[in-house]
């Protein structure tokens, strides 16, 4: 979440950390049979790093209203997953605390937005 003057915005970061590159070019969030592709520019939005035998690949994006709406349901679900897919694929289930953290950020964002009105 960010703020500048009276303008606020949400950010979404999806990341992979491991021993081997996955070279992801697509990102997905899913819950209860609902899947949302997270659109990003692989040249402008994707970052990579390596150090000490580990690799990191991530995207950090401004959240659109469409993605925000999806995240609200995604975070409430019992089984929410993220997938990063490219040359190789990594899928993982988010923990309860990760889902709760998303809800906490969304609730904080809502509170800040209400404060503007």
PDB file of N, CA and C in Angstrom, residues 43-101:
ATOM      1  N   UNK A  43       9.519  -7.443 -18.974  1.00  0.00           N
ATOM      2  CA  UNK A  43      10.720  -6.618 -19.069  1.00  0.00           C
ATOM      3  C   UNK A  43      10.712  -5.466 -18.064  1.00  0.00           C
ATOM      4  N   UNK A  44       9.541  -4.879 -17.823  1.00  0.00           N
ATOM      5  CA  UNK A  44       9.461  -3.727 -16.917  1.00  0.00           C
ATOM      6  C   UNK A  44       9.099  -4.093 -15.484  1.00  0.00           C
ATOM      7  N   UNK A  45       8.254  -5.107 -15.302  1.00  0.00           N
ATOM      8  CA  UNK A  45       7.723  -5.407 -13.974  1.00  0.00           C
ATOM      9  C   UNK A  45       8.450  -6.522 -13.239  1.00  0.00           C
ATOM     10  N   UNK A  46       9.163  -7.374 -13.952  1.00  0.00           N
ATOM     11  CA  UNK A  46       9.825  -8.519 -13.327  1.00  0.00           C
ATOM     12  C   UNK A  46      11.267  -8.179 -12.966  1.00  0.00           C
ATOM     13  N   UNK A  47      11.659  -8.618 -11.788  1.00  0.00           N
ATOM     14  CA  UNK A  47      13.029  -8.414 -11.309  1.00  0.00           C
ATOM     15  C   UNK A  47      13.630  -9.767 -10.934  1.00  0.00           C
ATOM     16  N   UNK A  48      14.962  -9.843 -10.995  1.00  0.00           N
ATOM     17  CA  UNK A  48      15.668 -11.062 -10.604  1.00  0.00           C
ATOM     18  C   UNK A  48      16.935 -10.697  -9.845  1.00  0.00           C
ATOM     19  N   UNK A  49      17.381 -11.643  -9.047  1.00  0.00           N
ATOM     20  CA  UNK A  49      18.620 -11.446  -8.275  1.00  0.00           C
ATOM     21  C   UNK A  49      19.166 -12.820  -7.925  1.00  0.00           C
ATOM     22  N   UNK A  50      20.473 -12.903  -7.765  1.00  0.00           N
ATOM     23  CA  UNK A  50      21.074 -14.130  -7.252  1.00  0.00           C
ATOM     24  C   UNK A  50      22.246 -13.772  -6.359  1.00  0.00           C
ATOM     25  N   UNK A  51      22.444 -14.608  -5.336  1.00  0.00           N
ATOM     26  CA  UNK A  51      23.522 -14.363  -4.383  1.00  0.00           C
ATOM     27  C   UNK A  51      23.683 -15.586  -3.496  1.00  0.00           C
ATOM     28  N   UNK A  52      24.916 -15.949  -3.227  1.00  0.00           N
ATOM     29  CA  UNK A  52      25.195 -17.030  -2.290  1.00  0.00           C
ATOM     30  C   UNK A  52      24.548 -18.354  -2.642  1.00  0.00           C
ATOM     31  N   UNK A  53      24.373 -18.632  -3.913  1.00  0.00           N
ATOM     32  CA  UNK A  53      23.779 -19.893  -4.331  1.00  0.00           C
ATOM     33  C   UNK A  53      22.264 -19.875  -4.426  1.00  0.00           C
ATOM     34  N   UNK A  54      21.619 -18.773  -4.033  1.00  0.00           N
ATOM     35  CA  UNK A  54      20.165 -18.672  -4.126  1.00  0.00           C
ATOM     36  C   UNK A  54      19.757 -17.736  -5.243  1.00  0.00           C
ATOM     37  N   UNK A  55      18.541 -17.918  -5.727  1.00  0.00           N
ATOM     38  CA  UNK A  55      17.996 -17.051  -6.771  1.00  0.00           C
ATOM     39  C   UNK A  55      16.652 -16.498  -6.321  1.00  0.00           C
ATOM     40  N   UNK A  56      16.321 -15.305  -6.814  1.00  0.00           N
ATOM     41  CA  UNK A  56      15.053 -14.653  -6.523  1.00  0.00           C
ATOM     42  C   UNK A  56      14.483 -14.136  -7.830  1.00  0.00           C
ATOM     43  N   UNK A  57      13.201 -14.352  -8.004  1.00  0.00           N
ATOM     44  CA  UNK A  57      12.461 -13.787  -9.131  1.00  0.00           C
ATOM     45  C   UNK A  57      11.177 -13.212  -8.551  1.00  0.00           C
ATOM     46  N   UNK A  58      10.802 -11.981  -8.948  1.00  0.00           N
ATOM     47  CA  UNK A  58       9.593 -11.392  -8.386  1.00  0.00           C
ATOM     48  C   UNK A  58       8.999 -10.338  -9.301  1.00  0.00           C
ATOM     49  N   UNK A  59       7.712 -10.080  -9.047  1.00  0.00           N
ATOM     50  CA  UNK A  59       7.010  -8.965  -9.673  1.00  0.00           C
ATOM     51  C   UNK A  59       6.402  -8.120  -8.558  1.00  0.00           C
ATOM     52  N   UNK A  60       6.312  -6.829  -8.802  1.00  0.00           N
ATOM     53  CA  UNK A  60       5.723  -5.877  -7.851  1.00  0.00           C
ATOM     54  C   UNK A  60       4.874  -4.927  -8.689  1.00  0.00           C
ATOM     55  N   UNK A  61       3.544  -5.028  -8.535  1.00  0.00           N
ATOM     56  CA  UNK A  61       2.613  -4.342  -9.432  1.00  0.00           C
ATOM     57  C   UNK A  61       1.600  -3.500  -8.679  1.00  0.00           C
ATOM     58  N   UNK A  62       1.118  -2.448  -9.321  1.00  0.00           N
ATOM     59  CA  UNK A  62      -0.030  -1.710  -8.809  1.00  0.00           C
ATOM     60  C   UNK A  62      -1.266  -2.581  -9.008  1.00  0.00           C
ATOM     61  N   UNK A  63      -2.107  -2.661  -7.991  1.00  0.00           N
ATOM     62  CA  UNK A  63      -3.306  -3.493  -8.033  1.00  0.00           C
ATOM     63  C   UNK A  63      -4.439  -2.745  -8.737  1.00  0.00           C
ATOM     64  N   UNK A  64      -5.000  -3.368  -9.761  1.00  0.00           N
ATOM     65  CA  UNK A  64      -6.173  -2.816 -10.448  1.00  0.00           C
ATOM     66  C   UNK A  64      -7.426  -3.130  -9.621  1.00  0.00           C
ATOM     67  N   UNK A  65      -8.533  -2.456  -9.905  1.00  0.00           N
ATOM     68  CA  UNK A  65      -9.798  -2.729  -9.200  1.00  0.00           C
ATOM     69  C   UNK A  65     -10.225  -4.179  -9.391  1.00  0.00           C
ATOM     70  N   UNK A  66     -10.008  -4.713 -10.580  1.00  0.00           N
ATOM     71  CA  UNK A  66     -10.350  -6.098 -10.882  1.00  0.00           C
ATOM     72  C   UNK A  66      -9.551  -7.061  -9.995  1.00  0.00           C
ATOM     73  N   UNK A  67      -8.253  -6.852  -9.896  1.00  0.00           N
ATOM     74  CA  UNK A  67      -7.403  -7.701  -9.058  1.00  0.00           C
ATOM     75  C   UNK A  67      -7.749  -7.490  -7.582  1.00  0.00           C
ATOM     76  N   UNK A  68      -8.023  -6.259  -7.190  1.00  0.00           N
ATOM     77  CA  UNK A  68      -8.411  -5.986  -5.799  1.00  0.00           C
ATOM     78  C   UNK A  68      -9.647  -6.793  -5.419  1.00  0.00           C
ATOM     79  N   UNK A  69     -10.633  -6.807  -6.273  1.00  0.00           N
ATOM     80  CA  UNK A  69     -11.858  -7.565  -6.021  1.00  0.00           C
ATOM     81  C   UNK A  69     -11.556  -9.056  -5.886  1.00  0.00           C
ATOM     82  N   UNK A  70     -10.712  -9.577  -6.769  1.00  0.00           N
ATOM     83  CA  UNK A  70     -10.319 -10.986  -6.708  1.00  0.00           C
ATOM     84  C   UNK A  70      -9.574 -11.272  -5.411  1.00  0.00           C
ATOM     85  N   UNK A  71      -8.658 -10.394  -5.019  1.00  0.00           N
ATOM     86  CA  UNK A  71      -7.872 -10.593  -3.796  1.00  0.00           C
ATOM     87  C   UNK A  71      -8.752 -10.666  -2.555  1.00  0.00           C
ATOM     88  N   UNK A  72      -9.831  -9.913  -2.541  1.00  0.00           N
ATOM     89  CA  UNK A  72     -10.738  -9.926  -1.377  1.00  0.00           C
ATOM     90  C   UNK A  72     -11.328 -11.319  -1.165  1.00  0.00           C
ATOM     91  N   UNK A  73     -11.718 -11.981  -2.227  1.00  0.00           N
ATOM     92  CA  UNK A  73     -12.254 -13.345  -2.110  1.00  0.00           C
ATOM     93  C   UNK A  73     -11.129 -14.361  -1.920  1.00  0.00           C
ATOM     94  N   UNK A  74     -10.047 -14.170  -2.617  1.00  0.00           N
ATOM     95  CA  UNK A  74      -8.865 -15.034  -2.526  1.00  0.00           C
ATOM     96  C   UNK A  74      -8.393 -15.139  -1.080  1.00  0.00           C
ATOM     97  N   UNK A  75      -8.295 -14.010  -0.399  1.00  0.00           N
ATOM     98  CA  UNK A  75      -7.775 -13.981   0.971  1.00  0.00           C
ATOM     99  C   UNK A  75      -8.734 -14.627   1.968  1.00  0.00           C
ATOM    100  N   UNK A  76     -10.021 -14.663   1.655  1.00  0.00           N
ATOM    101  CA  UNK A  76     -11.017 -15.269   2.556  1.00  0.00           C
ATOM    102  C   UNK A  76     -11.130 -16.780   2.373  1.00  0.00           C
ATOM    103  N   UNK A  77     -10.580 -17.307   1.290  1.00  0.00           N
ATOM    104  CA  UNK A  77     -10.745 -18.726   0.989  1.00  0.00           C
ATOM    105  C   UNK A  77      -9.893 -19.587   1.921  1.00  0.00           C
ATOM    106  N   UNK A  78     -10.261 -20.856   2.007  1.00  0.00           N
ATOM    107  CA  UNK A  78      -9.518 -21.795   2.857  1.00  0.00           C
ATOM    108  C   UNK A  78      -8.272 -22.326   2.151  1.00  0.00           C
ATOM    109  N   UNK A  79      -8.290 -22.310   0.825  1.00  0.00           N
ATOM    110  CA  UNK A  79      -7.153 -22.847   0.069  1.00  0.00           C
ATOM    111  C   UNK A  79      -6.834 -21.909  -1.088  1.00  0.00           C
ATOM    112  N   UNK A  80      -5.930 -20.994  -0.860  1.00  0.00           N
ATOM    113  CA  UNK A  80      -5.508 -20.025  -1.873  1.00  0.00           C
ATOM    114  C   UNK A  80      -4.116 -20.409  -2.358  1.00  0.00           C
ATOM    115  N   UNK A  81      -3.934 -20.376  -3.671  1.00  0.00           N
ATOM    116  CA  UNK A  81      -2.642 -20.760  -4.255  1.00  0.00           C
ATOM    117  C   UNK A  81      -2.122 -19.670  -5.170  1.00  0.00           C
ATOM    118  N   UNK A  82      -0.799 -19.642  -5.302  1.00  0.00           N
ATOM    119  CA  UNK A  82      -0.157 -18.800  -6.309  1.00  0.00           C
ATOM    120  C   UNK A  82       0.716 -19.689  -7.171  1.00  0.00           C
ATOM    121  N   UNK A  83       0.786 -19.342  -8.448  1.00  0.00           N
ATOM    122  CA  UNK A  83       1.611 -20.107  -9.385  1.00  0.00           C
ATOM    123  C   UNK A  83       2.414 -19.134 -10.226  1.00  0.00           C
ATOM    124  N   UNK A  84       3.693 -19.433 -10.351  1.00  0.00           N
ATOM    125  CA  UNK A  84       4.594 -18.706 -11.242  1.00  0.00           C
ATOM    126  C   UNK A  84       5.038 -19.718 -12.283  1.00  0.00           C
ATOM    127  N   UNK A  85       4.835 -19.396 -13.552  1.00  0.00           N
ATOM    128  CA  UNK A  85       5.042 -20.374 -14.601  1.00  0.00           C
ATOM    129  C   UNK A  85       5.840 -19.787 -15.757  1.00  0.00           C
ATOM    130  N   UNK A  86       6.773 -20.560 -16.255  1.00  0.00           N
ATOM    131  CA  UNK A  86       7.599 -20.168 -17.389  1.00  0.00           C
ATOM    132  C   UNK A  86       8.312 -21.399 -17.894  1.00  0.00           C
ATOM    133  N   UNK A  87       9.640 -21.362 -17.928  1.00  0.00           N
ATOM    134  CA  UNK A  87      10.390 -22.556 -18.301  1.00  0.00           C
ATOM    135  C   UNK A  87      10.092 -23.668 -17.305  1.00  0.00           C
ATOM    136  N   UNK A  88       9.980 -23.303 -16.034  1.00  0.00           N
ATOM    137  CA  UNK A  88       9.582 -24.219 -14.970  1.00  0.00           C
ATOM    138  C   UNK A  88       8.427 -23.571 -14.213  1.00  0.00           C
ATOM    139  N   UNK A  89       7.761 -24.340 -13.398  1.00  0.00           N
ATOM    140  CA  UNK A  89       6.597 -23.845 -12.669  1.00  0.00           C
ATOM    141  C   UNK A  89       6.752 -24.099 -11.179  1.00  0.00           C
ATOM    142  N   UNK A  90       6.330 -23.123 -10.396  1.00  0.00           N
ATOM    143  CA  UNK A  90       6.302 -23.258  -8.937  1.00  0.00           C
ATOM    144  C   UNK A  90       4.910 -22.854  -8.469  1.00  0.00           C
ATOM    145  N   UNK A  91       4.242 -23.763  -7.775  1.00  0.00           N
ATOM    146  CA  UNK A  91       2.926 -23.500  -7.200  1.00  0.00           C
ATOM    147  C   UNK A  91       3.024 -23.713  -5.703  1.00  0.00           C
ATOM    148  N   UNK A  92       2.420 -22.823  -4.954  1.00  0.00           N
ATOM    149  CA  UNK A  92       2.387 -23.034  -3.510  1.00  0.00           C
ATOM    150  C   UNK A  92       1.090 -22.520  -2.924  1.00  0.00           C
ATOM    151  N   UNK A  93       0.691 -23.154  -1.831  1.00  0.00           N
ATOM    152  CA  UNK A  93      -0.511 -22.768  -1.107  1.00  0.00           C
ATOM    153  C   UNK A  93      -0.133 -21.730  -0.061  1.00  0.00           C
ATOM    154  N   UNK A  94      -0.880 -20.660   0.001  1.00  0.00           N
ATOM    155  CA  UNK A  94      -0.616 -19.621   1.003  1.00  0.00           C
ATOM    156  C   UNK A  94      -1.082 -20.098   2.373  1.00  0.00           C
ATOM    157  N   UNK A  95      -0.335 -19.738   3.393  1.00  0.00           N
ATOM    158  CA  UNK A  95      -0.689 -20.099   4.761  1.00  0.00           C
ATOM    159  C   UNK A  95      -1.854 -19.234   5.243  1.00  0.00           C
ATOM    160  N   UNK A  96      -2.448 -19.653   6.348  1.00  0.00           N
ATOM    161  CA  UNK A  96      -3.509 -18.857   6.972  1.00  0.00           C
ATOM    162  C   UNK A  96      -2.997 -17.448   7.269  1.00  0.00           C
ATOM    163  N   UNK A  97      -1.789 -17.348   7.828  1.00  0.00           N
ATOM    164  CA  UNK A  97      -1.236 -16.034   8.180  1.00  0.00           C
ATOM    165  C   UNK A  97      -0.989 -15.161   6.957  1.00  0.00           C
ATOM    166  N   UNK A  98      -0.596 -15.753   5.844  1.00  0.00           N
ATOM    167  CA  UNK A  98      -0.423 -14.975   4.611  1.00  0.00           C
ATOM    168  C   UNK A  98      -1.771 -14.454   4.109  1.00  0.00           C
ATOM    169  N   UNK A  99      -2.784 -15.319   4.126  1.00  0.00           N
ATOM    170  CA  UNK A  99      -4.123 -14.884   3.697  1.00  0.00           C
ATOM    171  C   UNK A  99      -4.660 -13.812   4.634  1.00  0.00           C
ATOM    172  N   UNK A 100      -4.459 -13.989   5.936  1.00  0.00           N
ATOM    173  CA  UNK A 100      -4.902 -12.996   6.915  1.00  0.00           C
ATOM    174  C   UNK A 100      -4.171 -11.670   6.696  1.00  0.00           C
ATOM    175  N   UNK A 101      -2.883 -11.734   6.367  1.00  0.00           N
ATOM    176  CA  UNK A 101      -2.116 -10.519   6.092  1.00  0.00           C
ATOM    177  C   UNK A 101      -2.683  -9.742   4.916  1.00  0.00           C
TER     178      UNK A 101
END
